[in-house]
Coordinates of N, CA and C in Angstrom, one line a residue:
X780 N -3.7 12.1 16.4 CA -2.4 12.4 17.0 C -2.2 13.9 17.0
X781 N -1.9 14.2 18.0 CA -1.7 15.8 18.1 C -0.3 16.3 17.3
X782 N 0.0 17.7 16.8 CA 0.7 17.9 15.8 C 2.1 17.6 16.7
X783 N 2.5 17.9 17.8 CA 3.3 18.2 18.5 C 4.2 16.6 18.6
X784 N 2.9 15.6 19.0 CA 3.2 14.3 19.0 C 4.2 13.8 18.0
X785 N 3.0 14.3 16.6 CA 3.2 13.8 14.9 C 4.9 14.1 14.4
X786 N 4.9 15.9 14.9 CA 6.5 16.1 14.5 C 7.4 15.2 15.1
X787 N 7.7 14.8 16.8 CA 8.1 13.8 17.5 C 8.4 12.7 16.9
X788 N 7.4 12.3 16.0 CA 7.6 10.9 15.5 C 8.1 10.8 14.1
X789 N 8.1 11.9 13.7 CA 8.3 11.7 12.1 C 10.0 12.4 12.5
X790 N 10.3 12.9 13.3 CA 11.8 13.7 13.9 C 12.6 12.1 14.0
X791 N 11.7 11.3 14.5 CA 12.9 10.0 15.2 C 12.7 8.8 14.0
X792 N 11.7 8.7 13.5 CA 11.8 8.1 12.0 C 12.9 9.0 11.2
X793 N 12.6 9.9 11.2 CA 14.1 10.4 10.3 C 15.0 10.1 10.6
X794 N 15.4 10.1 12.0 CA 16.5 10.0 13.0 C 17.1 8.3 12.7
X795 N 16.2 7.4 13.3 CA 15.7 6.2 12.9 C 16.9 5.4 11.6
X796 N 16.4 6.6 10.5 CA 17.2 6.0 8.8 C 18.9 6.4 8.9
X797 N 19.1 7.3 9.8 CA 20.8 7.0 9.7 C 21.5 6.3 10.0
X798 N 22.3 5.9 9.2 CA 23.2 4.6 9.6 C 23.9 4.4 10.9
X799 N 24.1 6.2 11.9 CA 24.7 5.9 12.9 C 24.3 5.4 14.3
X800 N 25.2 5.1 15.2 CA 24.8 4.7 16.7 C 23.9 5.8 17.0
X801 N 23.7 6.6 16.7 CA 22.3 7.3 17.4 C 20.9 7.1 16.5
X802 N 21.5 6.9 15.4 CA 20.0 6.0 14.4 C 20.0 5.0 14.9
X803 N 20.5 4.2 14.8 CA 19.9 2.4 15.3 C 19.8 3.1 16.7
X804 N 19.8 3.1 17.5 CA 19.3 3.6 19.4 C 18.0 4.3 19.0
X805 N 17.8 5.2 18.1 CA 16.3 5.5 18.0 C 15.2 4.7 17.3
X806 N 16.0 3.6 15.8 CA 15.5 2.2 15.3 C 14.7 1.7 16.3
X807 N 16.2 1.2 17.4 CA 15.5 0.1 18.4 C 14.3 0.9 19.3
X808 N 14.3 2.3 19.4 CA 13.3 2.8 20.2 C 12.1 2.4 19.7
X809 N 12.0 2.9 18.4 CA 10.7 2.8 17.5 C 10.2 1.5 17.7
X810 N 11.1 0.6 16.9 CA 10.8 -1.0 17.1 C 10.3 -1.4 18.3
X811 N 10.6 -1.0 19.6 CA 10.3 -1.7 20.9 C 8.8 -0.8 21.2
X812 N 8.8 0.0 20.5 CA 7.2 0.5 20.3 C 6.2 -0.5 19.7
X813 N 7.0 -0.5 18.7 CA 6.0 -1.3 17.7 C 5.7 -3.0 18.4
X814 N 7.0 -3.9 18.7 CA 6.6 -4.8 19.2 C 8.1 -5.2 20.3
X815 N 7.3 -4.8 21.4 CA 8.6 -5.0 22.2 C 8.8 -6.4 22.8
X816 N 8.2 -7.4 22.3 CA 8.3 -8.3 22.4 C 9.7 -9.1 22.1
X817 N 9.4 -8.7 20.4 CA 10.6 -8.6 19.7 C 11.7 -8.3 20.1
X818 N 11.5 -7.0 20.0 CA 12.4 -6.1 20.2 C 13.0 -5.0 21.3
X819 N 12.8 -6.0 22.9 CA 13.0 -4.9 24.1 C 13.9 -3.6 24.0
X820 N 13.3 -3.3 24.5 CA 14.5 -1.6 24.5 C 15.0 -1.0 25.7
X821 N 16.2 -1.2 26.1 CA 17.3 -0.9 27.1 C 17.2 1.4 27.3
X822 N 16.4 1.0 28.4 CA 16.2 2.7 28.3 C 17.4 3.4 28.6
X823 N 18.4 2.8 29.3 CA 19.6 3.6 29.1 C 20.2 4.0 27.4
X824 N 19.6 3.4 26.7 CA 20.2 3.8 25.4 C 19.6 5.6 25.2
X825 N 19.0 5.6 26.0 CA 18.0 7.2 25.2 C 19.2 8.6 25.9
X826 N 20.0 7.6 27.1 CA 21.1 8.9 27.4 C 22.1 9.2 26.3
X827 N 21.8 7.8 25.2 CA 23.4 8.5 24.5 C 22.9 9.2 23.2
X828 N 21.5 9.3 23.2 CA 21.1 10.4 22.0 C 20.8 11.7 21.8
X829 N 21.0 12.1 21.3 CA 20.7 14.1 21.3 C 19.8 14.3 22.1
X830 N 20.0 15.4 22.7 CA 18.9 15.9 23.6 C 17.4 16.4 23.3
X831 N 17.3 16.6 21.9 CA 15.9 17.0 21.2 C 15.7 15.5 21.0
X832 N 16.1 15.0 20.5 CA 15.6 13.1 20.2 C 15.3 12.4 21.7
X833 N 15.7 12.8 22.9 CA 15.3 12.4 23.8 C 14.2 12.7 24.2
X834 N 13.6 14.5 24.2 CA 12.5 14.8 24.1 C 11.2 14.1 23.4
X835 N 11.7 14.3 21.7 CA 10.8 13.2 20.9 C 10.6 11.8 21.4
X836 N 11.2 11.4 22.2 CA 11.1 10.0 22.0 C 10.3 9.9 23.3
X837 N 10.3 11.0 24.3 CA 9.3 10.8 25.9 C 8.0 11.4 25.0
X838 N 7.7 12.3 24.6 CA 6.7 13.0 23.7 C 5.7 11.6 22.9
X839 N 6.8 11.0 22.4 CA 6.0 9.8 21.4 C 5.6 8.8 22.4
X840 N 6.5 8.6 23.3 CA 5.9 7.0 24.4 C 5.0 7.2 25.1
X841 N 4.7 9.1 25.6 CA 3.2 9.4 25.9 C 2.2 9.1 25.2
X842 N 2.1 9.5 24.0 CA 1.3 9.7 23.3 C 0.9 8.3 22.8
X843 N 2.2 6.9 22.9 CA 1.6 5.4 22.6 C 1.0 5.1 23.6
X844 N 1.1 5.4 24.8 CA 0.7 4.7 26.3 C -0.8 5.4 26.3
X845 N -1.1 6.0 25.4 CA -3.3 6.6 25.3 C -3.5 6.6 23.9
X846 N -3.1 6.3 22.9 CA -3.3 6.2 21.4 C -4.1 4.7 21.4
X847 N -3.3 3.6 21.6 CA -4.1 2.2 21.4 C -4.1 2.0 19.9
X848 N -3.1 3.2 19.2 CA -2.7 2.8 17.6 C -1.2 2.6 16.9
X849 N -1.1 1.3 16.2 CA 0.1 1.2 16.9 C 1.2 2.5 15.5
X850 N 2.4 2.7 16.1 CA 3.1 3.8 15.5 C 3.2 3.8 13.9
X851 N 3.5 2.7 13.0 CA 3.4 2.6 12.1 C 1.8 3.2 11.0
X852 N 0.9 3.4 12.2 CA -0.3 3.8 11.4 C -0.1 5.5 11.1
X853 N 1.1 6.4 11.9 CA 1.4 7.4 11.7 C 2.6 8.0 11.2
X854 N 3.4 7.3 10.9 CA 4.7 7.2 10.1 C 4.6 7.1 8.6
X855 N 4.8 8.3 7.8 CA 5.0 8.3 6.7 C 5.5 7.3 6.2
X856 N 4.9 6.1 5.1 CA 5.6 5.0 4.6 C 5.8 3.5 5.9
X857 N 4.9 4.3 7.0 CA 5.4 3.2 8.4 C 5.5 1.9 8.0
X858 N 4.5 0.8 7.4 CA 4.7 -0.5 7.8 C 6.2 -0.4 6.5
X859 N 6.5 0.2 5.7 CA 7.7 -0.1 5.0 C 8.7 0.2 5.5
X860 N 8.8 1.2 6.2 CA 9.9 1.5 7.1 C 10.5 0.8 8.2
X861 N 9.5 0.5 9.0 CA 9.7 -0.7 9.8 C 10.0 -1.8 9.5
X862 N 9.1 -2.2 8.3 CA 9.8 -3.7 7.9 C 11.6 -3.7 7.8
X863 N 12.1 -2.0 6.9 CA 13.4 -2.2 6.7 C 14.5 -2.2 8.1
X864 N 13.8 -1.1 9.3 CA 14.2 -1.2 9.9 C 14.7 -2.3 10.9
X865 N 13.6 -3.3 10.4 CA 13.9 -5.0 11.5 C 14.5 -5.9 10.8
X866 N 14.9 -5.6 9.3 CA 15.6 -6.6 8.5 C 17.5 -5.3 9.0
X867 N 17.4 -4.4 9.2 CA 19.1 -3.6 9.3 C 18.8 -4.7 10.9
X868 N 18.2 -4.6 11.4 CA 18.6 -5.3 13.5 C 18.7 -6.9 13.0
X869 N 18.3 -7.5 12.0 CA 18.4 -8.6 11.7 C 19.8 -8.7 11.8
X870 N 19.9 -8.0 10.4 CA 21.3 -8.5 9.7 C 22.5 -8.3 10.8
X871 N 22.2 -6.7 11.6 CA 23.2 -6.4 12.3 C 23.5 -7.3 13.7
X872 N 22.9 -8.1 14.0 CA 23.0 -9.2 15.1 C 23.7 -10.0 14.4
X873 N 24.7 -10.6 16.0 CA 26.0 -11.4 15.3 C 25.1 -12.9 15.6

């Protein structure tokens, strides 16, 4: 992963862990990376996030669309984070 990429991802995993509406919108980004099967991801969500996190987040979906690895292998603590991240989308579904 190129460094440029790496910051991008580890920017919206940070972003990712706050509790607010622009954390869960970058959560669900991540997640529908990891398995969007799961977890589809509504691209209009990426208009209501900071404009640097929108950058990171076109930056990162390049770099998954030619990687063929999936995001969690580059995320500090990834498969733990993730896992927490899909148990908050769990609980937070009505």
């Amino acid at each position: 992963m190129n460094p440029a990429s790496l910051e991008a991802l580890n920017q919206l995993a940070d972003a990712a862990e706050s509790p607010t509406g622009q954390g869960r919108h970058v959560r669900l980004f991540l997640l529908g990376l990891f398995n969007g099967q799961e977890f589809p991801f509504d691209l209009t969500r990426l208009r209501v996030i900071d404009p640097d996190l929108q950058v990171a987040a076109l930056r990162v979906l390049a770099f998954d669309m030619r990687s063929g690895t999936e995001i969690d292998h580059w995320i500090s603590g990834g498969a733990e984070r993730l896992a927490r991240w899909v148990r908050l989308e769990i609980h937070s579904q009505p």
